Amino acid sequence: MASEGPETDILDDPLLILESGEVYRNPTEVKMSQIVLPCHANHCGELSVGQLLKWMDSTACLSAERHAGCSCLTASVDDIHFEHTIGVGQVVNIKAKVNRAFNSSMEVGILVSCEDLFSDQQWKVCHAFATFVARRTEAGKVQLRQVVPFTQTEKIEYSIAAERRRMRLIHAETVMDLLSNDTVHEVRECQEYEDAVPAERTRVESVELVLPPHANHQVNTFGGQIMAWMENVATISASRLCSAHPTLRTIDMFHFRGPSQVGDRLVLKAIVNNAFRKSMEVGVCAEAYQGGEHVRHINSAFMTFEVLDEERRPCTLPRIRPEPVDGKRRYQEAIARKKIRLDRKYMISCRQMEVPLSVPWDPSNQIYLSYNNVSALKLLAAKSNWVLNSEKNKVSLYTLEENQALCFKVETHVDVPAEKAFVLLSDLSRRQEWDTHYEKCEVIIQVDEDDTIYRVVTPSVRKGSNVQDFILLASRRKPFGTGDPYVIALRSVTLPTHPPMDDYNRGEVLCAGFTIWEVSSTVTKISYYNQATPGVLPYISTDIAGLSSGFYCTFSSCSQFLEKNKDSPATLAL
């Protein structure tokens, strides 16, 4: 069966010609191209996802080792969503490069596209981020050198890599927090269906002996090989539920808990945890042992499958009846993970312009809204085509017109240490001391030390109209390492406890905030960004047109506020 047709062609990064006349190429970039042969395909004539995972892991590992200068191990892989299948005879193009190095670990970005040699079309299959760890040498732990981003795309990926790392570190906590909500009633409801398939029927167990072809030059089992074996048993388990051939759509973020070596016996176990009408989640566990050793837990993964009809539309699936005790726990955890998947896909994966101006906030999507908030500001700040509109009193106003949206940036320097400026500007309740547009600002929820939700009241835009109010999520970040600014990101959220009121026009902010750069120990560059929405545009249109100097006055007041309070003991209230 042929692969799904492309919806849009892939546009690669434009070629960048250096002064030497050579075409720029990232020094860590590695490319792999493979033509799909029948031996790589499943029964449908489509590339096996397991084989694709092996190719992806190999390409990413080579990129990581090119940067590290030593052997590397796969530590984790973020969510992978497969947008298209790939048919026999088509070409798989895989490109991997190191986005950012931390201490001994690094993030590698992987882009997979498919090429049809007959139609000369290319389209995206998936985009993934993997974390690799440099293997210890005889001298001890490896300290990786920093990545130096060169192009705009590289700078964006470098900046956001720190946010993705933050999400990985708290992923397990997010699942546990969501599980604290009561979902047991859904288990009871499911058990009422007489036609539900017992989960035990979908259980699969298989063993693999790790041989030299399955391992790298350090005799460690390739992470991609383990993922391929896990995908195989997961597919069998999913097939037992639906009595059909399932298609893998998503692999959840997972971590390798330990290495595996040549000679290991890998025991792979899979079972359907839950079925959600059009999709199902399969849990897979990989354990390793040698001889009389204790069994070692290598990895756990969660894969989402669909069953497609002849027109490639998802079919309705049978319901699952969980086993007692552990089965109920897995059933509940699958519900939590589905919620997280939807949040991540909604907040992170979709294009920025497709995200509604104001989205609901609740504790379950806090992490992803915060990520989206900070990442959107970093993306806006990384744009290279800002145009200097005017300059006055050491305050510069820049504009950027993109995707039928107007963005603006106000930039100035202050004689205040960067960390002090960050603390003062992070507390929005003090903004009314220097910004006349903030008539009132109150804390609604102090989420944690990095995130606060405020209600802000501003003057009316037009004469005779009501004053405006905004419900804003403020997310702040300290620099993760060298080359990072302090960040204070703002965006609108919706709270059921604070609906729009008749006496106020509810305004919305899509993306706004500050980046604060340390120029020296006493001098700081402050940049304020705003992706102007209808509720904000009237405030700045006259400044951009040169008919007013309101913003210059505001940011001159901001500078005076910071310099006046730079020696105060004020800290951000938590």
XYZ file of C-alpha atoms in Angstrom:
574
model
C 0.000 0.000 0.000
C 1.326 3.435 -0.877
C 2.172 5.901 1.821
C -0.090 8.766 2.721
C 0.265 11.653 0.331
C 2.006 14.837 1.425
C -0.100 17.734 2.595
C 2.693 20.271 2.283
C 6.197 20.122 0.913
C 9.134 20.526 3.274
C 11.070 23.721 2.898
C 14.640 23.294 4.122
C 16.611 26.150 5.626
C 17.726 28.581 2.907
C 21.354 28.225 1.876
C 23.659 30.625 3.654
C 26.724 31.694 1.666
C 29.737 32.628 3.793
C 32.215 35.378 2.909
C 34.577 32.680 1.654
C 31.941 31.710 -0.913
C 31.301 28.354 0.732
C 27.827 27.202 1.753
C 27.394 27.193 5.540
C 26.744 23.837 7.167
C 26.339 23.197 10.865
C 29.516 21.425 12.069
C 27.471 18.836 14.002
C 25.033 18.095 11.171
C 24.786 14.507 9.972
C 22.562 13.324 7.129
C 21.360 9.843 6.260
C 19.369 8.814 3.183
C 17.895 5.339 2.815
C 15.726 3.881 0.088
C 12.957 1.740 1.560
C 13.316 -1.870 0.432
C 10.855 -4.734 1.003
C 13.073 -6.033 3.825
C 12.474 -2.729 5.686
C 8.692 -2.825 5.249
C 5.754 -4.339 7.061
C 2.885 -6.372 5.590
C 1.335 -3.195 4.143
C 4.394 -2.260 2.134
C 5.156 0.623 4.521
C 8.424 1.301 6.287
C 8.484 -0.362 9.700
C 8.550 2.274 12.445
C 11.089 0.117 14.274
C 13.475 0.358 11.337
C 12.914 4.109 11.124
C 13.680 4.477 14.846
C 16.986 2.621 14.360
C 17.982 4.947 11.519
C 16.973 8.022 13.515
C 18.946 6.902 16.566
C 22.060 6.101 14.509
C 21.997 9.466 12.746
C 21.473 11.387 15.992
C 24.202 9.420 17.774
C 26.710 10.220 15.019
C 25.825 13.906 15.336
C 26.281 13.798 19.119
C 29.627 12.009 18.807
C 30.811 14.495 16.199
C 30.289 17.274 18.749
C 31.489 15.378 21.827
C 34.529 13.771 20.226
C 33.779 10.552 22.120
C 31.178 7.800 22.214
C 27.672 8.769 23.326
C 24.632 6.974 24.707
C 20.931 7.667 24.088
C 19.480 9.033 27.344
C 15.940 10.006 26.323
C 13.684 10.850 23.396
C 10.890 13.419 23.475
C 7.428 12.786 22.040
C 7.475 11.589 18.434
C 4.374 12.104 16.308
C 4.431 10.328 12.939
C 2.559 12.486 10.430
C 2.878 10.154 7.427
C 3.822 6.605 6.573
C 6.563 5.804 4.032
C 6.174 3.326 1.199
C 8.545 0.839 -0.425
C 10.607 2.561 -3.117
C 10.493 5.953 -1.435
C 13.532 7.588 0.146
C 13.890 8.464 3.821
C 16.026 11.545 4.501
C 17.156 12.036 8.101
C 19.016 15.114 9.310
C 20.363 15.474 12.839
C 22.315 18.241 14.552
C 23.198 19.212 18.108
C 20.996 22.107 19.227
C 22.666 22.708 22.565
C 25.194 21.105 24.897
C 24.796 21.235 28.655
C 27.408 19.650 30.958
C 27.792 16.047 29.825
C 24.505 15.850 27.905
C 23.260 17.458 24.711
C 20.003 17.856 22.792
C 19.999 16.582 19.228
C 17.268 17.686 16.840
C 16.161 15.086 14.270
C 14.136 15.876 11.150
C 12.763 13.022 9.047
C 11.345 13.621 5.592
C 10.187 11.384 2.794
C 11.118 11.817 -0.859
C 9.208 10.415 -3.811
C 11.720 9.942 -6.602
C 9.056 9.892 -9.319
C 7.120 13.038 -8.373
C 10.148 14.906 -6.947
C 8.131 15.789 -3.838
C 9.331 15.858 -0.237
C 7.267 16.027 2.931
C 7.845 15.895 6.656
C 7.366 12.587 8.466
C 8.351 13.545 12.003
C 10.512 15.884 14.067
C 12.101 14.616 17.261
C 14.466 15.731 20.003
C 16.790 13.214 21.636
C 19.142 13.642 24.570
C 22.553 11.984 24.401
C 25.121 11.637 27.171
C 28.848 11.620 26.517
C 30.333 8.379 27.828
C 32.890 8.700 30.607
C 36.517 8.382 29.557
C 39.515 7.174 31.553
C 40.041 10.790 32.607
C 36.534 10.891 34.095
C 33.300 12.678 33.222
C 33.298 14.534 29.894
C 32.675 18.289 29.976
C 31.139 19.179 26.613
C 32.111 22.340 24.803
C 29.330 24.810 24.167
C 27.442 24.944 20.874
C 27.781 28.292 19.094
C 24.571 28.927 17.098
C 25.135 30.732 13.798
C 21.884 30.968 11.821
C 18.581 32.327 13.091
C 17.100 28.815 13.219
C 20.065 27.562 15.247
C 19.732 30.475 17.680
C 16.041 29.709 18.191
C 16.683 26.001 18.807
C 19.577 26.829 21.142
C 17.394 29.153 23.183
C 14.361 26.868 23.448
C 16.466 23.765 24.189
C 16.776 24.952 27.785
C 12.958 25.051 28.078
C 12.622 21.556 26.632
C 15.231 20.272 29.098
C 13.270 21.828 31.945
C 10.137 19.984 30.809
C 11.976 16.649 30.600
C 13.209 16.962 34.154
C 9.702 17.481 35.548
C 7.837 15.130 33.196
C 7.410 12.341 35.756
C 6.182 14.817 38.385
C 3.600 16.145 35.924
C 2.139 12.661 35.405
C 1.992 12.007 39.150
C 0.318 15.368 39.817
C -2.334 14.637 37.229
C -2.913 11.165 38.660
C -3.768 12.749 41.986
C -7.064 13.760 40.349
C -9.859 11.226 40.745
C -10.240 9.177 37.546
C -11.357 5.907 39.113
C -14.964 6.492 38.046
C -13.890 6.017 34.433
C -12.669 2.515 35.310
C -16.049 1.653 36.822
C -17.834 2.957 33.738
C -15.635 0.856 31.472
C -16.296 -2.334 33.407
C -20.010 -1.949 32.710
C -19.479 -2.678 28.988
C -20.112 -6.362 28.349
C -18.253 -6.352 25.024
C -15.031 -4.933 26.529
C -11.898 -6.939 25.679
C -9.991 -8.242 28.734
C -6.610 -6.522 28.857
C -4.922 -9.861 29.590
C -5.737 -10.971 26.029
C -3.422 -8.239 24.690
C -0.419 -9.181 26.850
C 2.767 -9.980 24.883
C 6.169 -11.147 26.120
C 9.201 -11.727 23.926
C 12.927 -12.198 24.490
C 15.847 -11.019 22.371
C 19.535 -11.918 22.655
C 21.774 -8.868 22.143
C 24.397 -9.788 19.535
C 27.315 -7.700 18.193
C 25.295 -6.386 15.190
C 22.824 -4.874 17.688
C 25.524 -2.880 19.500
C 27.887 0.006 18.886
C 31.685 -0.025 19.018
C 31.466 0.243 22.816
C 29.376 -3.003 22.906
C 26.353 -1.065 24.244
C 23.036 -1.939 22.622
C 21.877 0.758 20.222
C 18.996 2.735 21.727
C 17.280 2.574 18.359
C 17.504 -1.223 18.350
C 15.828 -1.408 21.763
C 13.110 0.989 20.554
C 12.602 -1.183 17.446
C 12.122 -4.323 19.540
C 9.730 -2.449 21.827
C 7.733 -1.212 18.832
C 7.442 -4.780 17.555
C 5.841 -6.200 20.732
C 3.646 -3.097 21.088
C 2.293 -3.630 17.562
C 1.472 -7.269 18.348
C -0.324 -6.217 21.544
C -2.356 -3.556 19.705
C -3.265 -6.075 16.986
C -4.716 -8.431 19.590
C -7.177 -5.789 20.738
C -8.460 -4.736 17.337
C -7.872 -7.949 15.309
C -6.430 -5.717 12.610
C -3.140 -4.133 11.586
C -2.598 -0.958 13.659
C -0.622 2.142 12.706
C 1.720 3.725 15.246
C 1.015 7.438 15.609
C 2.821 8.646 18.726
C 5.580 7.571 21.080
C 5.532 9.402 24.403
C 8.592 10.992 25.934
C 10.733 8.326 27.595
C 14.077 7.842 29.331
C 16.602 5.023 29.204
C 17.123 3.965 32.814
C 20.377 2.107 32.195
C 22.581 0.632 29.455
C 22.403 -2.785 27.840
C 25.384 -4.733 26.491
C 26.169 -7.545 24.086
C 25.197 -10.827 25.718
C 22.171 -9.394 27.508
C 18.830 -11.146 27.243
C 16.219 -8.441 26.721
C 12.738 -9.344 27.892
C 10.110 -7.166 26.231
C 6.595 -6.983 27.643
C 3.589 -5.121 26.226
C -0.091 -4.721 27.094
C -2.902 -2.391 26.006
C -3.436 0.027 28.896
C -6.529 1.791 27.566
C -8.604 2.292 24.420
C -9.971 5.753 23.582
C -12.571 5.161 20.879
C -10.272 6.038 17.933
C -6.893 5.260 19.501
C -5.276 2.992 22.071
C -2.263 3.268 24.375
C 0.116 0.337 24.646
C 2.614 0.188 27.506
C 5.950 -1.506 26.815
C 8.659 -2.504 29.261
C 12.222 -3.642 28.445
C 14.225 -5.584 31.042
C 17.711 -7.071 30.746
C 19.639 -9.834 32.479
C 22.754 -11.961 32.032
C 23.154 -15.390 33.589
C 22.167 -15.311 37.234
C 22.105 -11.499 37.461
C 19.148 -9.581 38.795
C 16.781 -8.271 36.108
C 17.537 -4.662 35.192
C 14.773 -2.270 34.086
C 16.095 -0.683 30.864
C 13.168 1.315 29.576
C 9.412 1.851 29.584
C 7.535 3.469 26.721
C 3.952 4.324 25.842
C 2.821 4.126 22.240
C -0.442 5.297 20.705
C -1.915 3.307 17.819
C -4.792 3.804 15.396
C -6.491 1.436 12.996
C -7.117 3.049 9.602
C -9.813 2.125 7.114
C -9.365 2.041 3.328
C -9.696 5.825 3.191
C -7.015 6.241 5.906
C -9.530 7.353 8.533
C -9.316 6.090 12.143
C -11.740 3.286 13.000
C -13.678 2.883 16.237
C -11.870 0.485 18.592
C -13.205 -2.084 21.091
C -13.179 -1.070 24.741
C -10.695 -2.575 27.152
C -11.484 -4.167 30.508
C -8.513 -3.545 32.809
C -7.113 -6.209 35.093
C -7.629 -5.791 38.838
C -5.135 -3.653 40.797
C -2.238 -3.005 38.358
C -4.578 -2.969 35.379
C -6.687 -0.245 36.954
C -3.570 1.774 37.737
C -2.333 1.481 34.147
C -5.808 2.388 32.890
C -5.843 5.559 35.004
C -2.285 6.508 34.086
C -3.200 6.157 30.396
C -5.986 8.707 30.894
C -3.511 11.085 32.521
C -0.986 10.606 29.733
C -3.646 11.230 27.092
C -4.461 14.519 28.810
C -0.770 15.436 28.826
C -0.384 14.435 25.157
C -3.280 16.674 24.157
C -1.877 19.564 26.197
C 1.581 19.179 24.724
C 0.280 18.857 21.187
C -2.001 21.873 21.654
C 0.470 24.113 23.472
C 3.733 23.094 21.857
C 3.392 21.322 18.536
C 0.936 23.570 16.726
C 1.998 26.678 14.896
C 2.107 29.791 16.984
C -0.506 31.652 14.922
C -2.950 28.746 15.344
C -2.963 29.060 19.125
C -5.986 31.034 20.397
C -5.178 34.351 22.039
C -6.423 33.196 25.405
C -6.353 29.568 26.492
C -7.750 27.970 29.667
C -5.328 27.581 32.552
C -5.491 24.816 35.118
C -2.846 22.935 37.119
C -2.758 20.055 34.632
C -1.588 22.220 31.719
C 0.484 24.674 33.762
C 3.831 23.210 32.633
C 2.953 23.378 28.948
C 1.440 26.843 29.071
C 4.558 28.083 30.845
C 6.742 26.397 28.220
C 4.682 27.879 25.409
C 4.745 31.301 27.051
C 8.536 31.451 27.345
C 9.217 29.742 24.007
C 6.918 32.115 22.088
C 8.776 35.120 23.493
C 12.157 33.593 22.672
C 10.987 32.880 19.127
C 9.830 36.462 18.729
C 13.078 37.831 20.153
C 15.164 35.664 17.825
C 13.645 37.164 14.666
C 16.340 38.817 12.579
C 14.237 41.178 10.461
C 13.363 43.841 13.047
C 13.308 47.332 11.541
C 14.404 50.365 13.565
C 11.415 52.679 13.494
C 12.733 55.569 15.560
C 15.048 56.419 18.433
C 14.741 58.986 21.184
C 16.373 59.556 24.573
C 18.347 56.284 24.279
C 15.126 54.335 23.733
C 14.815 52.515 20.391
C 11.528 51.390 18.840
C 11.609 48.509 16.344
C 8.771 46.992 14.328
C 8.250 43.705 12.544
C 5.384 42.840 10.189
C 4.968 39.105 9.752
C 2.040 36.811 8.967
C -0.298 39.804 8.868
C 0.655 40.637 12.450
C 2.469 43.686 13.766
C 5.106 43.159 16.437
C 7.154 45.798 18.160
C 10.260 45.919 20.324
C 11.365 48.681 22.666
C 14.996 48.597 23.707
C 17.077 50.572 26.168
C 20.156 50.281 28.409
C 20.150 50.926 32.146
C 22.901 51.269 34.741
C 21.468 48.468 36.861
C 22.753 44.890 37.348
C 20.812 42.420 35.200
C 19.631 40.243 38.085
C 18.318 43.281 39.953
C 16.421 44.491 36.874
C 14.980 40.993 36.489
C 13.690 40.932 40.076
C 12.132 44.402 39.808
C 10.452 43.822 36.442
C 9.247 40.317 37.394
C 6.892 41.774 39.977
C 4.069 43.101 37.793
C 2.344 44.547 40.849
C 5.037 47.251 40.813
C 4.687 48.054 37.113
C 2.124 50.755 37.789
C 4.946 52.691 39.462
C 6.425 53.386 36.030
C 3.805 52.401 33.423
C 0.705 54.614 33.210
C -1.050 51.894 31.201
C -1.191 49.766 34.363
C -3.877 51.336 36.516
C -4.216 48.279 38.720
C -2.466 44.924 39.037
C -3.325 42.142 41.481
C -2.003 38.635 41.983
C -4.706 36.016 41.381
C -2.633 32.822 41.725
C 0.981 32.402 42.776
C 1.535 29.166 40.859
C 5.174 28.600 41.843
C 8.405 30.560 41.995
C 8.472 30.937 38.199
C 4.818 31.478 37.286
C 2.220 33.967 38.527
C -1.256 34.835 37.221
C -2.262 38.511 37.454
C -5.331 40.581 36.687
C -4.289 43.874 35.095
C -6.565 46.875 34.557
C -5.654 49.417 31.865
C -7.292 52.675 30.652
C -9.969 52.532 27.990
C -8.767 52.554 24.400
C -11.478 54.883 23.150
C -13.409 57.703 24.739
C -16.623 56.601 26.356
C -15.691 52.928 26.388
C -15.093 50.739 29.419
C -11.667 50.261 30.882
C -9.842 47.083 29.855
C -8.671 44.202 31.963
C -6.355 41.306 31.187
C -5.760 37.942 32.870
C -2.038 37.367 32.352
C 0.256 34.453 33.005
C 3.728 35.801 33.818
C 6.505 33.210 33.431
C 10.029 34.131 34.425
C 13.322 32.336 33.742
C 16.852 32.943 34.915
C 19.651 32.270 32.391
C 20.269 28.563 32.044
C 23.842 29.150 30.936
C 26.082 31.507 29.040
C 24.369 33.093 26.072
C 20.952 33.159 27.740
C 19.068 36.251 28.914
C 16.743 36.644 31.859
C 13.201 36.233 30.514
C 9.817 37.517 31.695
C 7.072 36.242 29.366
C 3.424 37.317 29.375
C 0.340 35.846 27.720
C -3.396 35.813 28.315
C -5.103 32.875 29.973
C -8.707 32.119 30.888
C -9.764 31.402 34.461
C -13.313 30.242 35.311
C -13.044 32.197 38.574
C -12.454 35.453 36.641
C -14.838 35.627 33.654
C -15.242 38.856 31.645
C -17.265 41.488 33.499
C -19.821 43.925 32.093
C -17.890 46.952 33.339
C -14.655 45.912 31.590
C -13.573 45.123 28.062
C -11.533 41.921 28.307
C -8.285 42.386 26.416
C -5.910 39.633 25.338
C -2.153 39.319 24.951
C -0.761 36.633 22.679
C 2.942 37.167 23.283
C 4.710 39.900 25.240
C 7.469 40.338 27.778
C 11.067 41.261 28.523
C 14.474 39.857 27.745
C 17.191 41.176 30.035
C 20.811 40.858 28.913
C 23.849 41.431 31.082
C 26.162 43.808 29.200
C 28.506 44.204 32.178
C 28.283 43.837 35.951
C 26.576 47.239 36.126
C 24.964 47.743 32.677
C 21.926 45.860 31.368
C 20.152 45.826 28.008
C 16.376 45.573 28.381
C 14.147 44.657 25.436
C 10.355 44.654 25.643
C 8.396 42.724 22.989
C 4.722 42.656 22.086
C 2.867 40.809 19.355
C 0.220 43.491 19.035
C -3.389 42.347 19.336
C -6.454 44.602 18.764
C -6.562 45.365 22.489
C -2.964 46.587 22.530
C -2.464 48.130 19.099
C -4.231 51.463 19.808
C -1.758 52.179 22.596
C 1.267 52.072 20.323
C 0.017 52.912 16.813
C 0.597 56.647 17.253
C 4.143 56.001 18.503
C 4.935 53.837 15.492
C 3.488 56.464 13.177
C 5.678 59.097 14.850
C 2.727 61.098 16.152
C 3.392 60.474 19.817
C 6.218 59.727 22.234
C 4.209 57.842 24.849
C 6.291 54.706 24.747
C 9.546 56.644 25.010
C 8.240 58.366 28.119
C 7.102 55.029 29.558
C 10.470 53.385 29.109
C 12.339 56.416 30.319
C 10.203 56.060 33.454
C 11.113 52.363 33.539
C 14.813 53.236 33.489
C 14.345 55.760 36.282
C 12.360 53.215 38.319
C 15.095 50.598 37.980
C 17.926 52.989 38.816
C 16.030 54.394 41.782
C 15.441 50.917 43.255
C 18.678 49.181 42.276
C 20.026 49.391 45.830
C 16.776 48.421 47.538
C 16.511 44.981 49.188
C 13.343 44.199 47.195
C 12.867 40.610 46.061
C 10.136 38.985 44.040
C 7.226 38.126 46.307
C 6.351 34.452 46.293
